[in-house]
mmCIF file of C-alpha atoms in Angstrom:
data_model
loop_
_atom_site.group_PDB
_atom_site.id
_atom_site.type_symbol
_atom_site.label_atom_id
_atom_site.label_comp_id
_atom_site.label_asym_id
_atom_site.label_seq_id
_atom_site.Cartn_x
_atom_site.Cartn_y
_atom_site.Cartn_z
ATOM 1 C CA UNK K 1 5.052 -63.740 -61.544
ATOM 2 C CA UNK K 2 1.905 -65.212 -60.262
ATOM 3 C CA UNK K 3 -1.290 -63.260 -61.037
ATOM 4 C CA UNK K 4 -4.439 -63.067 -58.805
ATOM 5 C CA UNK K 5 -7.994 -62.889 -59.595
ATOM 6 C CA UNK K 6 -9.050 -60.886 -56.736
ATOM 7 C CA UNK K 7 -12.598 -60.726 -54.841
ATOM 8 C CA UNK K 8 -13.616 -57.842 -52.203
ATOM 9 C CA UNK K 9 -15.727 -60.127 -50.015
ATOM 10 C CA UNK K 10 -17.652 -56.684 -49.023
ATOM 11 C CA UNK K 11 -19.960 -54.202 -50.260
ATOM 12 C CA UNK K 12 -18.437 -51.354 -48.903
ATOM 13 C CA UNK K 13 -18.114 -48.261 -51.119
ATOM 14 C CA UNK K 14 -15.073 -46.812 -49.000
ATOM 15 C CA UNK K 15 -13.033 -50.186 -49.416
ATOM 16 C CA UNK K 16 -13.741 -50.523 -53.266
ATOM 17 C CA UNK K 17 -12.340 -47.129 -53.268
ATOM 18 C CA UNK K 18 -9.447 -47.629 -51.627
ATOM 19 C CA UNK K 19 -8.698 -50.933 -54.392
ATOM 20 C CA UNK K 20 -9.473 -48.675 -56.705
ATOM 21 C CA UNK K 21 -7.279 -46.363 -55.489
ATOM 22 C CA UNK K 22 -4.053 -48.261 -55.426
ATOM 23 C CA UNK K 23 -4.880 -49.673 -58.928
ATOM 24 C CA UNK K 24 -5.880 -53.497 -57.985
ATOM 25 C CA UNK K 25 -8.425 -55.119 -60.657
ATOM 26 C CA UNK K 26 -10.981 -57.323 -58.679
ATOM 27 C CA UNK K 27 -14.760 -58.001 -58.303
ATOM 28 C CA UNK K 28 -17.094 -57.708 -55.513
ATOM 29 C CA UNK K 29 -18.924 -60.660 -54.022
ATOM 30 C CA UNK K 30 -20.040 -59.393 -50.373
ATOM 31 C CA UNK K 31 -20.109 -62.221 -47.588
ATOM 32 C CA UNK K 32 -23.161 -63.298 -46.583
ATOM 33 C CA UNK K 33 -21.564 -63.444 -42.677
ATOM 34 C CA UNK K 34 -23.541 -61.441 -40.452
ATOM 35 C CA UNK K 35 -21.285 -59.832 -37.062
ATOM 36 C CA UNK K 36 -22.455 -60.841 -33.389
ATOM 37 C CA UNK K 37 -20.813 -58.626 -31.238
ATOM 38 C CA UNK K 38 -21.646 -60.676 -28.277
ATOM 39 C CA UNK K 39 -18.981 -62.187 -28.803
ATOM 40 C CA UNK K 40 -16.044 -61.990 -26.144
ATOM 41 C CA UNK K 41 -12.728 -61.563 -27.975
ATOM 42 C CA UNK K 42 -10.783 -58.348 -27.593
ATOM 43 C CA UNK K 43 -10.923 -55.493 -30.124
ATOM 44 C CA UNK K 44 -8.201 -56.444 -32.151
ATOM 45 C CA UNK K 45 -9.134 -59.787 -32.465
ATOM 46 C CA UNK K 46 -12.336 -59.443 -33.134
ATOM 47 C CA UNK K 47 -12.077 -57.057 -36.306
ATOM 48 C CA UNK K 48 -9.691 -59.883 -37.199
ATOM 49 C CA UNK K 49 -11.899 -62.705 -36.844
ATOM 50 C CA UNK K 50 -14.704 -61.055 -38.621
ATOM 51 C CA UNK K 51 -12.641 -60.017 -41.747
ATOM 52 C CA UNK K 52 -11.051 -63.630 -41.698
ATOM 53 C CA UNK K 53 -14.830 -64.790 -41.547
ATOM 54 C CA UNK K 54 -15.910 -62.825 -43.944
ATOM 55 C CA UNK K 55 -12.741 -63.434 -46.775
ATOM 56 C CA UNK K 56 -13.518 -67.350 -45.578
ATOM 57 C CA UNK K 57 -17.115 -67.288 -46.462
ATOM 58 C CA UNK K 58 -16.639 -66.189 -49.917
ATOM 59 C CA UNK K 59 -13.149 -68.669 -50.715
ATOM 60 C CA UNK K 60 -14.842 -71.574 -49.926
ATOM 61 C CA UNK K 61 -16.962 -71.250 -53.399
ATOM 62 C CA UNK K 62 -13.298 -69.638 -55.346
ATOM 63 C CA UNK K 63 -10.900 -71.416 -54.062
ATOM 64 C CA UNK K 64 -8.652 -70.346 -57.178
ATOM 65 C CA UNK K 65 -8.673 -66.796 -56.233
ATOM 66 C CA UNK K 66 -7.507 -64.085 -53.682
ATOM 67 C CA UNK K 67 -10.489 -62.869 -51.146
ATOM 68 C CA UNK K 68 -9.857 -59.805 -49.492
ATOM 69 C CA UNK K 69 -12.279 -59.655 -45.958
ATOM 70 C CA UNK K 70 -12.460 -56.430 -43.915
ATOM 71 C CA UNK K 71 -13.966 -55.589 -41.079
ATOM 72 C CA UNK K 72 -13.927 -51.910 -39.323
ATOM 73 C CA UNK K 73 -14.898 -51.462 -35.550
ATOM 74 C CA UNK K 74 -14.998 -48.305 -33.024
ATOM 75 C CA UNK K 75 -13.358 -48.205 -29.686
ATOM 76 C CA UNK K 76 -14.417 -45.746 -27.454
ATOM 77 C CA UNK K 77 -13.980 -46.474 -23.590
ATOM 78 C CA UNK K 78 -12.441 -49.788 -24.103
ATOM 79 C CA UNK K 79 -15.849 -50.545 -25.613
ATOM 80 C CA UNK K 80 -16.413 -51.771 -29.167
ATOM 81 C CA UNK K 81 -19.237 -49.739 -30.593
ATOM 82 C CA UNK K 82 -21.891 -51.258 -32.966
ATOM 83 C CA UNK K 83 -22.853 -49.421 -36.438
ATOM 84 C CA UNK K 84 -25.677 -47.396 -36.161
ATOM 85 C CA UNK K 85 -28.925 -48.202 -37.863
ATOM 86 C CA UNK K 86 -30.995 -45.741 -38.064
ATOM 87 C CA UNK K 87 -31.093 -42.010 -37.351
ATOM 88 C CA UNK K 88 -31.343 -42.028 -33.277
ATOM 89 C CA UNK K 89 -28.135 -44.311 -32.723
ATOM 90 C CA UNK K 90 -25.625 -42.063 -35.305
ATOM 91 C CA UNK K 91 -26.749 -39.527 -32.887
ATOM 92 C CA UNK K 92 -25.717 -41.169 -30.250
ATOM 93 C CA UNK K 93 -22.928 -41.972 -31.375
ATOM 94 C CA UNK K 94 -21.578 -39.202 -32.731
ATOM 95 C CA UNK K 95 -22.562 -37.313 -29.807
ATOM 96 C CA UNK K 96 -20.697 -39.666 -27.402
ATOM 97 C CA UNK K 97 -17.343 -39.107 -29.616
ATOM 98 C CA UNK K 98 -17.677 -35.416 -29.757
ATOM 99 C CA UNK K 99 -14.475 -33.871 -27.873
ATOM 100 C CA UNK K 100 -12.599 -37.618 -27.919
ATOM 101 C CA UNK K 101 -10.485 -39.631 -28.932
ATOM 102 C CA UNK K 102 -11.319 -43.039 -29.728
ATOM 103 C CA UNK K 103 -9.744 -45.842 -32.157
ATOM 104 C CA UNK K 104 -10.508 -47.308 -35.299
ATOM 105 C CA UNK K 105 -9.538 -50.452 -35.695
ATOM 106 C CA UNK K 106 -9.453 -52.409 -39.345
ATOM 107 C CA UNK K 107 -9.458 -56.307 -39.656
ATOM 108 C CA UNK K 108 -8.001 -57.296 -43.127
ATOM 109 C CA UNK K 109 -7.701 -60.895 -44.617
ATOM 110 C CA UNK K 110 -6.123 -62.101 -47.386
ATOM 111 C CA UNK K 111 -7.396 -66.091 -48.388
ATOM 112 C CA UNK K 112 -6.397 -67.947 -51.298
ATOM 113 C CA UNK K 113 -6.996 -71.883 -50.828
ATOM 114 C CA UNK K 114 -5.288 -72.995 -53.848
ATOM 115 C CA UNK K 115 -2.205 -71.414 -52.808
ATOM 116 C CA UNK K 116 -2.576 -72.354 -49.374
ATOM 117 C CA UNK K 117 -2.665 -68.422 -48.330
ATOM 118 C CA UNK K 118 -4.062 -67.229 -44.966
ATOM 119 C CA UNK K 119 -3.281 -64.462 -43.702
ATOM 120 C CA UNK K 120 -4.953 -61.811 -41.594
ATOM 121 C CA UNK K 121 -3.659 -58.514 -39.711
ATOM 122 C CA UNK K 122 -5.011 -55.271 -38.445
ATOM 123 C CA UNK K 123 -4.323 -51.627 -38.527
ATOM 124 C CA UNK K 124 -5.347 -48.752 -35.669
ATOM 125 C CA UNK K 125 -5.880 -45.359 -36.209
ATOM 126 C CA UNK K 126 -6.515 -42.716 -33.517
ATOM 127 C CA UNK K 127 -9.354 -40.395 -34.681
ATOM 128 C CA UNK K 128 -9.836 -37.194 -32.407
ATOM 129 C CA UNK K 129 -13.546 -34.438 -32.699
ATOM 130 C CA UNK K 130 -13.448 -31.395 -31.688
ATOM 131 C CA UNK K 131 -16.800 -30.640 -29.812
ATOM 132 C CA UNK K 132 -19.988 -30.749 -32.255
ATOM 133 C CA UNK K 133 -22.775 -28.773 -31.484
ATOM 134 C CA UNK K 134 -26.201 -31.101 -31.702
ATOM 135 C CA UNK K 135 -26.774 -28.809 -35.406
ATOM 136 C CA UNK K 136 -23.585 -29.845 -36.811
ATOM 137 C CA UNK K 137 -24.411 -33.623 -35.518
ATOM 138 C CA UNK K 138 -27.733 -32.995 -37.183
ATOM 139 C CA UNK K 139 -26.424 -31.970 -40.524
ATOM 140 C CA UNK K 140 -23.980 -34.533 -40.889
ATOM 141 C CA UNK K 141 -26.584 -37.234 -40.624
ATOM 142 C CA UNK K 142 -28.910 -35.528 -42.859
ATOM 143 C CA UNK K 143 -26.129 -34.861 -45.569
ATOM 144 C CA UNK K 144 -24.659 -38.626 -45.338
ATOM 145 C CA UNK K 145 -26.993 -40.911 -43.703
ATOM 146 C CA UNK K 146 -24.020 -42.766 -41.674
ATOM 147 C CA UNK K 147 -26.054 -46.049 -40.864
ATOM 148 C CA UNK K 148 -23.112 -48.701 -41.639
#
């Protein structure tokens, strides 16, 4: 059985939970790669691209071990929406999902030169809101300051 050093090419706190999680033993090196969304590639492949970008940047200086990459998008509309960055766009944000349904849609790449590895997928989930009132939209920000 081959073993893996593994590297989360991400800073994420949500996806070093989720390797916690399931038990996997690995270090974090975030890529440096930063995400132009002007670019034209449809939703699915974009999240790809970017996580393959991502797990790419960092394997190119450990090329003897297994780089996860990740990238998470929104779809609302047919329209990928950016992360917000400060207070004004999470309410605007939040506000334009209140009483949808929109998609999130999860890039994942797994890169391992040595062993000639590349592979890359994605994942969808459907995420429905009720109707928020502009107070609960208020205190969510407040209480977890979703700028990422």
């Amino acid at each position: 059985m081959v073993k893996f050093d593994i590297i989360l090419a991400s800073a994420s706190p949500r996806r070093k939970t989720i390797l916690s999680q399931v038990g996997l033993d690995f270090t974090i090196e975030p890529s440096r790669i930063n995400e132009d969304f002007s670019i034209d590639l449809l939703p699915k492949a974009f999240c790809e691209y970017w996580a393959r970008e991502k797990a790419n940047d960092i394997a190119k200086s450990h090329s003897d071990k297994l780089i996860i990459g990740a990238d998470t998008i929104v779809i609302i509309d047919d329209k990928i929406i950016g992360k917000p960055k400060n207070y004004k766009e999470s309410f605007a944000m939040l506000k334009s999902l209140s009483g949808k349904t929109h998609q999130v849609l999860t890039g994942v790449s797994f890169i391992h030169l040595d062993f000639e590895i590349d592979f890359t997928f994605n994942e969808a989930t459907d995420v429905s809101f009720c109707l928020l009132t502009d107070e609960e939209i208020n205190k969510y920000i407040d209480k977890y300051r979703p700028y990422d």
